[in-house]
Short mmCIF file of C-alpha atoms and ligand atoms in Angstrom, two decimals:
data_model
loop_
_atom_site.label_atom_id
_atom_site.label_comp_id
_atom_site.label_asym_id
_atom_site.label_seq_id
_atom_site.Cartn_x
_atom_site.Cartn_y
_atom_site.Cartn_z
CA MET A 1054 81.98 84.87 119.63
CA GLU A 1055 84.25 85.25 123.15
CA THR A 1056 87.02 87.54 122.89
CA ALA A 1057 89.91 88.32 125.70
CA ALA A 1058 89.53 91.74 124.16
CA GLU A 1059 86.74 93.66 125.74
CA PRO A 1060 86.67 96.83 123.30
CA ARG A 1061 84.79 100.31 124.62
CA PRO A 1062 83.46 103.27 122.74
CA ALA A 1063 85.55 106.08 121.57
CA GLU A 1064 85.30 108.97 123.47
CA LEU A 1065 86.18 111.66 121.66
CA PRO A 1066 88.29 113.83 121.34
CA LEU A 1067 91.09 112.13 122.39
CA PRO A 1068 93.52 114.02 125.05
CA GLY A 1069 96.08 116.06 123.52
CA GLY A 1070 94.13 118.12 120.77
CA ARG A 1071 95.60 121.71 120.24
CA ASP A 1072 94.07 124.33 117.51
CA GLY A 1073 95.28 124.63 114.15
CA ALA A 1074 97.66 121.67 114.72
CA HIS A 1075 99.55 120.10 111.80
CA VAL A 1076 100.72 116.69 112.18
CA SER A 1077 104.47 115.02 110.13
CA LEU A 1078 104.02 111.65 108.90
CA HIS A 1079 106.90 109.16 107.98
CA PRO A 1080 105.62 106.21 105.71
CA LEU A 1081 107.38 102.81 107.04
CA LEU A 1082 107.53 99.98 104.71
CA THR A 1083 107.39 96.70 107.23
CA GLY A 1084 107.74 94.51 104.27
CA ARG A 1085 106.39 93.24 100.99
CA MET A 1086 104.71 90.60 99.07
CA SER A 1087 103.30 89.66 95.73
CA ALA A 1088 100.20 89.38 94.47
CA PRO A 1089 98.84 88.55 91.01
CA ARG A 1090 97.92 91.36 89.13
CA SER A 1091 94.05 89.85 88.34
CA TRP A 1092 94.06 90.13 92.38
CA LEU A 1093 94.79 93.78 92.42
CA LEU A 1094 92.22 94.12 89.56
CA ARG A 1095 89.82 92.08 88.60
CA SER A 1096 90.03 89.86 84.76
CA GLU A 1097 86.53 89.63 83.71
CA GLY A 1098 84.99 86.52 82.58
CA ARG A 1099 85.07 83.06 83.38
CA ARG A 1100 88.88 82.44 82.01
CA ALA A 1101 90.35 84.41 85.32
CA GLY A 1102 89.31 81.01 86.67
CA ARG A 1103 91.56 80.45 89.97
CA ARG A 1104 94.14 82.71 89.11
CA PRO A 1105 93.66 85.36 91.29
CA PHE A 1106 95.11 83.13 93.69
CA GLY A 1107 97.92 82.42 91.64
CA ILE A 1108 97.37 79.26 90.24
CA GLY A 1109 99.20 79.11 86.84
CA VAL A 1110 100.05 82.31 87.19
CA ALA A 1111 103.69 82.92 85.43
CA LYS A 1112 105.97 85.00 87.69
CA GLN A 1113 106.15 88.07 85.70
CA ASP A 1114 101.60 88.58 86.25
CA LEU A 1115 103.09 88.60 89.83
CA VAL A 1116 102.99 92.95 90.91
CA GLU A 1117 105.00 93.57 94.07
CA VAL A 1118 102.99 95.18 96.96
CA PRO A 1119 104.61 96.76 99.86
CA VAL A 1120 103.26 96.09 103.22
CA PRO A 1121 102.91 99.81 104.82
CA ALA A 1122 102.38 101.52 108.35
CA PHE A 1123 102.47 105.25 109.00
CA LEU A 1124 104.17 107.24 112.17
CA VAL A 1125 102.31 110.34 112.68
CA GLU A 1126 103.58 113.07 115.64
CA HIS A 1127 100.80 115.09 116.79
CA PRO A 1128 102.12 118.63 118.42
CA GLY A 1129 100.03 117.67 121.41
CA ALA A 1130 99.09 113.76 121.54
CA GLY A 1131 102.38 112.61 120.49
CA LEU A 1132 103.05 109.96 118.53
CA ILE A 1133 100.44 108.07 116.46
CA LEU A 1134 100.32 104.99 114.46
CA ILE A 1135 98.46 103.92 111.13
CA ASP A 1136 98.24 100.34 110.95
CA THR A 1137 101.10 98.12 112.30
CA GLY A 1138 102.28 96.26 108.99
CA PHE A 1139 104.18 92.77 109.60
CA HIS A 1140 105.17 91.93 113.13
CA PRO A 1141 109.04 91.08 113.57
CA SER A 1142 108.28 87.34 113.48
CA VAL A 1143 107.08 87.48 109.46
CA ALA A 1144 110.80 87.84 109.15
CA VAL A 1145 111.69 84.59 110.15
CA ASN A 1146 108.22 82.81 110.01
CA PRO A 1147 105.23 84.00 108.65
CA ARG A 1148 103.12 81.12 109.10
CA GLN A 1149 103.34 81.35 112.64
CA ASN A 1150 102.01 85.05 112.66
CA ILE A 1151 100.12 85.25 109.47
CA GLY A 1152 98.92 81.03 109.19
CA ARG A 1153 98.61 79.81 105.58
CA VAL A 1154 94.86 81.01 104.58
CA ALA A 1155 94.32 84.67 105.52
CA LEU A 1156 96.69 86.20 102.95
CA SER A 1157 96.46 82.98 100.65
CA ALA A 1158 96.60 85.21 97.44
CA PHE A 1159 99.76 86.45 98.34
CA LYS A 1160 103.05 85.16 97.64
CA ASP A 1161 106.85 85.66 98.55
CA THR A 1162 106.72 87.50 101.62
CA GLN A 1163 109.70 89.46 102.38
CA MET A 1164 110.68 91.29 105.25
CA GLU A 1165 114.16 91.98 106.63
CA PRO A 1166 114.67 92.07 110.92
CA GLY A 1167 115.10 96.04 110.80
CA GLN A 1168 112.02 96.63 109.07
CA ALA A 1169 109.17 95.56 111.79
CA VAL A 1170 107.90 99.10 112.91
CA SER A 1171 109.33 98.36 116.56
CA ALA A 1172 113.05 98.30 114.94
CA GLN A 1173 112.31 101.40 113.09
CA LEU A 1174 111.23 103.31 116.01
CA ARG A 1175 114.40 102.13 117.89
CA GLU A 1176 116.62 103.40 115.00
CA ARG A 1177 114.81 106.70 115.64
CA ASP A 1178 115.57 106.78 119.68
CA LEU A 1179 111.62 105.80 120.29
CA SER A 1180 110.15 103.09 121.65
CA THR A 1181 106.79 100.92 121.14
CA GLY A 1182 105.99 102.17 124.43
CA ASP A 1183 106.05 105.91 123.12
CA ILE A 1184 102.79 105.13 120.68
CA ARG A 1185 100.45 106.68 122.30
CA VAL A 1186 97.30 105.74 119.47
CA VAL A 1187 97.17 103.18 117.06
CA VAL A 1188 94.62 103.79 114.64
CA MET A 1189 93.52 100.45 112.41
CA THR A 1190 92.43 101.28 108.91
CA HIS A 1191 90.98 97.38 109.25
CA LEU A 1192 92.44 94.15 110.78
CA HIS A 1193 93.21 91.90 108.13
CA ALA A 1194 96.45 89.94 108.43
CA ASP A 1195 98.95 92.31 106.86
CA HIS A 1196 97.58 95.24 108.77
CA ALA A 1197 97.22 94.13 112.32
CA SER A 1198 100.06 91.18 112.51
CA ALA A 1199 102.15 93.49 114.69
CA ILE A 1200 99.49 94.89 117.43
CA ALA A 1201 100.97 92.67 120.26
CA GLU A 1202 103.87 94.91 119.94
CA PHE A 1203 102.08 97.78 121.54
CA PRO A 1204 100.02 96.60 124.24
CA ASP A 1205 100.52 100.18 126.05
CA ALA A 1206 98.60 101.90 122.94
CA THR A 1207 94.82 102.98 122.84
CA PHE A 1208 93.53 101.29 119.32
CA ILE A 1209 90.84 103.12 117.31
CA VAL A 1210 88.80 100.34 115.01
CA SER A 1211 85.26 100.94 113.38
CA LYS A 1212 82.83 99.29 115.26
CA ARG A 1213 81.65 97.88 112.66
CA GLU A 1214 85.60 96.54 111.56
CA TRP A 1215 85.46 94.84 115.28
CA GLU A 1216 82.61 93.13 114.43
CA ALA A 1217 83.33 91.71 111.27
CA ALA A 1218 86.73 90.50 112.23
CA THR A 1219 85.39 88.84 115.42
CA ASP A 1220 82.70 87.54 113.03
CA ALA A 1221 84.50 86.23 110.51
CA GLY A 1222 87.60 84.05 110.68
CA ARG A 1223 90.98 83.70 108.27
CA ARG A 1224 88.82 83.12 105.09
CA HIS A 1225 88.14 86.58 105.22
CA GLY A 1226 92.01 87.53 105.73
CA TYR A 1227 91.72 87.69 109.75
CA VAL A 1228 93.63 86.56 111.96
CA ARG A 1229 92.27 86.51 115.33
CA ARG A 1230 95.43 85.88 117.71
CA GLN A 1231 96.54 88.92 115.74
CA PHE A 1232 94.36 91.37 117.70
CA ASP A 1233 92.50 88.98 120.23
CA HIS A 1234 94.58 90.92 123.40
CA GLY A 1235 93.18 92.53 126.30
CA PHE A 1236 94.39 95.99 125.01
CA ASP A 1237 92.61 99.25 125.54
CA TYR A 1238 90.36 99.50 122.03
CA ARG A 1239 87.98 102.05 121.26
CA LEU A 1240 85.64 101.48 118.88
CA LEU A 1241 83.91 104.17 116.18
CA ASP A 1242 80.21 104.22 115.33
CA PHE A 1243 80.15 105.63 111.85
CA ASP A 1244 76.03 104.67 112.25
CA GLY A 1245 75.89 106.54 115.37
CA PRO A 1246 74.94 110.53 115.52
CA ASP A 1247 78.18 111.70 116.50
CA ALA A 1248 79.54 110.62 113.22
CA SER A 1249 79.49 114.06 110.58
CA SER A 1250 80.49 114.69 107.12
CA PHE A 1251 83.89 115.47 105.88
CA SER A 1252 84.78 116.76 102.18
CA GLY A 1253 83.35 113.82 99.86
CA PHE A 1254 82.72 112.00 102.54
CA GLY A 1255 79.54 111.01 104.38
CA ARG A 1256 81.11 109.79 107.72
CA SER A 1257 83.71 110.99 109.31
CA PHE A 1258 85.29 111.88 113.01
CA ASP A 1259 87.55 114.14 114.14
CA LEU A 1260 89.83 112.16 116.67
CA PHE A 1261 91.22 114.95 118.63
CA GLY A 1262 89.00 117.54 117.93
CA ASP A 1263 91.24 120.01 115.66
CA GLY A 1264 90.80 118.77 112.25
CA SER A 1265 94.64 117.18 112.11
CA VAL A 1266 93.63 113.74 112.29
CA ARG A 1267 90.37 112.42 110.76
CA THR A 1268 89.05 108.67 110.05
CA VAL A 1269 86.60 108.48 107.37
CA PHE A 1270 84.65 105.78 106.84
CA THR A 1271 85.58 103.81 103.42
CA PRO A 1272 83.86 100.43 103.79
CA GLY A 1273 83.77 97.68 101.22
CA HIS A 1274 86.97 95.92 101.23
CA THR A 1275 85.74 95.14 104.52
CA LEU A 1276 82.78 95.77 106.24
CA GLY A 1277 84.51 98.42 108.72
CA HIS A 1278 87.02 99.81 106.92
CA MET A 1279 88.15 103.24 107.41
CA SER A 1280 90.79 106.11 105.87
CA VAL A 1281 92.40 108.59 107.46
CA VAL A 1282 92.54 112.30 106.44
CA LEU A 1283 96.22 114.11 107.95
CA ARG A 1284 96.59 117.79 107.87
CA THR A 1285 100.14 118.06 107.90
CA LYS A 1286 102.66 121.41 107.00
CA GLY A 1287 102.77 120.05 103.23
CA PRO A 1288 99.82 118.59 101.43
CA GLU A 1289 96.69 117.32 102.88
CA VAL A 1290 97.30 113.40 102.83
CA LEU A 1291 94.51 110.52 102.32
CA VAL A 1292 95.75 107.24 103.95
CA ALA A 1293 93.52 105.66 101.70
CA GLY A 1294 94.58 101.80 102.94
CA ASP A 1295 92.91 99.02 100.92
CA ALA A 1296 89.54 101.18 99.74
CA ILE A 1297 92.06 101.78 96.55
CA TYR A 1298 94.82 99.00 96.31
CA LEU A 1299 96.02 100.86 93.81
CA ARG A 1300 96.30 104.42 91.90
CA GLU A 1301 94.69 102.86 89.15
CA THR A 1302 91.73 101.22 91.33
CA LEU A 1303 91.06 105.26 91.53
CA GLU A 1304 91.47 106.27 88.34
CA THR A 1305 89.79 103.64 86.48
CA SER A 1306 87.59 101.80 89.24
CA HIS A 1307 88.34 98.94 88.30
CA LEU A 1308 87.59 96.48 91.25
CA PRO A 1309 90.16 93.94 92.95
CA TYR A 1310 88.96 90.23 92.35
CA ARG A 1311 87.38 90.13 96.06
CA VAL A 1312 85.87 93.08 97.84
CA GLU A 1313 83.72 92.25 101.10
CA ASP A 1314 81.11 94.31 99.63
CA GLU A 1315 80.74 95.64 96.29
CA HIS A 1316 78.16 97.96 96.30
CA LEU A 1317 80.11 99.60 99.67
CA PHE A 1318 83.21 99.17 97.45
CA ARG A 1319 81.98 101.27 94.46
CA ARG A 1320 80.62 103.97 97.14
CA SER A 1321 83.74 104.08 99.01
CA LEU A 1322 85.53 104.69 95.75
CA ARG A 1323 82.99 107.37 94.66
CA GLU A 1324 83.46 109.62 98.10
CA ILE A 1325 87.19 109.34 97.75
CA ALA A 1326 87.14 110.57 93.80
CA GLN A 1327 84.42 113.15 95.35
CA TYR A 1328 87.14 114.14 97.90
CA ARG A 1329 89.65 114.33 95.40
CA LYS A 1330 87.63 116.87 93.32
CA GLU A 1331 87.18 119.12 96.07
CA THR A 1332 91.09 118.62 97.40
CA PRO A 1333 93.41 118.31 94.13
CA ASP A 1334 96.48 119.09 96.08
CA ALA A 1335 96.04 116.31 98.16
CA LEU A 1336 98.30 113.01 98.36
CA ILE A 1337 96.35 110.09 98.03
CA ILE A 1338 98.61 107.07 99.00
CA PRO A 1339 96.52 103.49 98.28
CA GLY A 1340 97.07 100.46 100.51
CA HIS A 1341 99.39 97.99 98.19
CA ASP A 1342 100.92 100.10 95.18
CA TRP A 1343 104.33 99.77 94.84
CA GLU A 1344 104.82 102.83 92.53
CA ALA A 1345 103.14 105.02 94.47
CA TRP A 1346 104.90 104.04 97.42
CA GLN A 1347 108.36 104.41 96.00
CA ALA A 1348 107.86 107.86 94.86
CA LEU A 1349 106.54 109.03 98.55
CA GLU A 1350 108.88 111.36 100.77
CA ALA A 1351 110.16 109.87 103.44
CA GLU A 1352 108.05 112.45 105.59
CA TYR A 1353 105.18 114.93 105.10
ZN1 ZN B 1495 92.71 94.37 103.69
#
């Protein structure tokens, strides 16, 4: 399908890499939603019925989930964002930005105007124009919602994800108007010869060539999903994105109700488990786990 965006292959390394660089990481909460527990962890059997979509779900079975973005400071490359969280308009009128279909399993979108990444940057005396690079774990509506806020940034997306998002529609969780802009989109081809293995992960890219920010391919939740490994001064951090909604997803390999490709999802789970085995001190941040979110520090 025709798109306004004309993505090009990413040319790595991106500028600004420094030998031995450490980044600092600031997890940002941009809003919250609630979801039926059986959406996050599927209930087996026919009786599960339509409950994953919130039909016939008692209020006490709804689980609150964070909608995060991550601000990363690199000593040479400047400010990087991982995912964009909710657009400021979601605080006023969620349907305008997200529509009704893309996040239909999620209810009660809640956002304060000050929670938008742009507002949180202003609070730090920064502006959206200071963000040089935005790494998108995937293009689902709760992650891509605020892309329009960063017209000057270079967006790093997996090639497979771009194809999936532009082929598929709202029923797969994508909202084209969120990402279809003439911005500088750069695609990572995890199927190409330049991807290399890293720890438990079969395919990865070292974005700045200095080992400080790596994207690792974790498809399954979507066909082109990727997670991000950060070398901070503290623990190594895996921003897992929706490769795992919850810590429990990793602990028990209990799948969520909906995955785009179950085989790929299980393989990515195994790779994350292998990474954890090889890097037991790493902090693994799941995509939508309220308890795990509350346990995070303000900065790493
Ligand atoms: Zn998602």
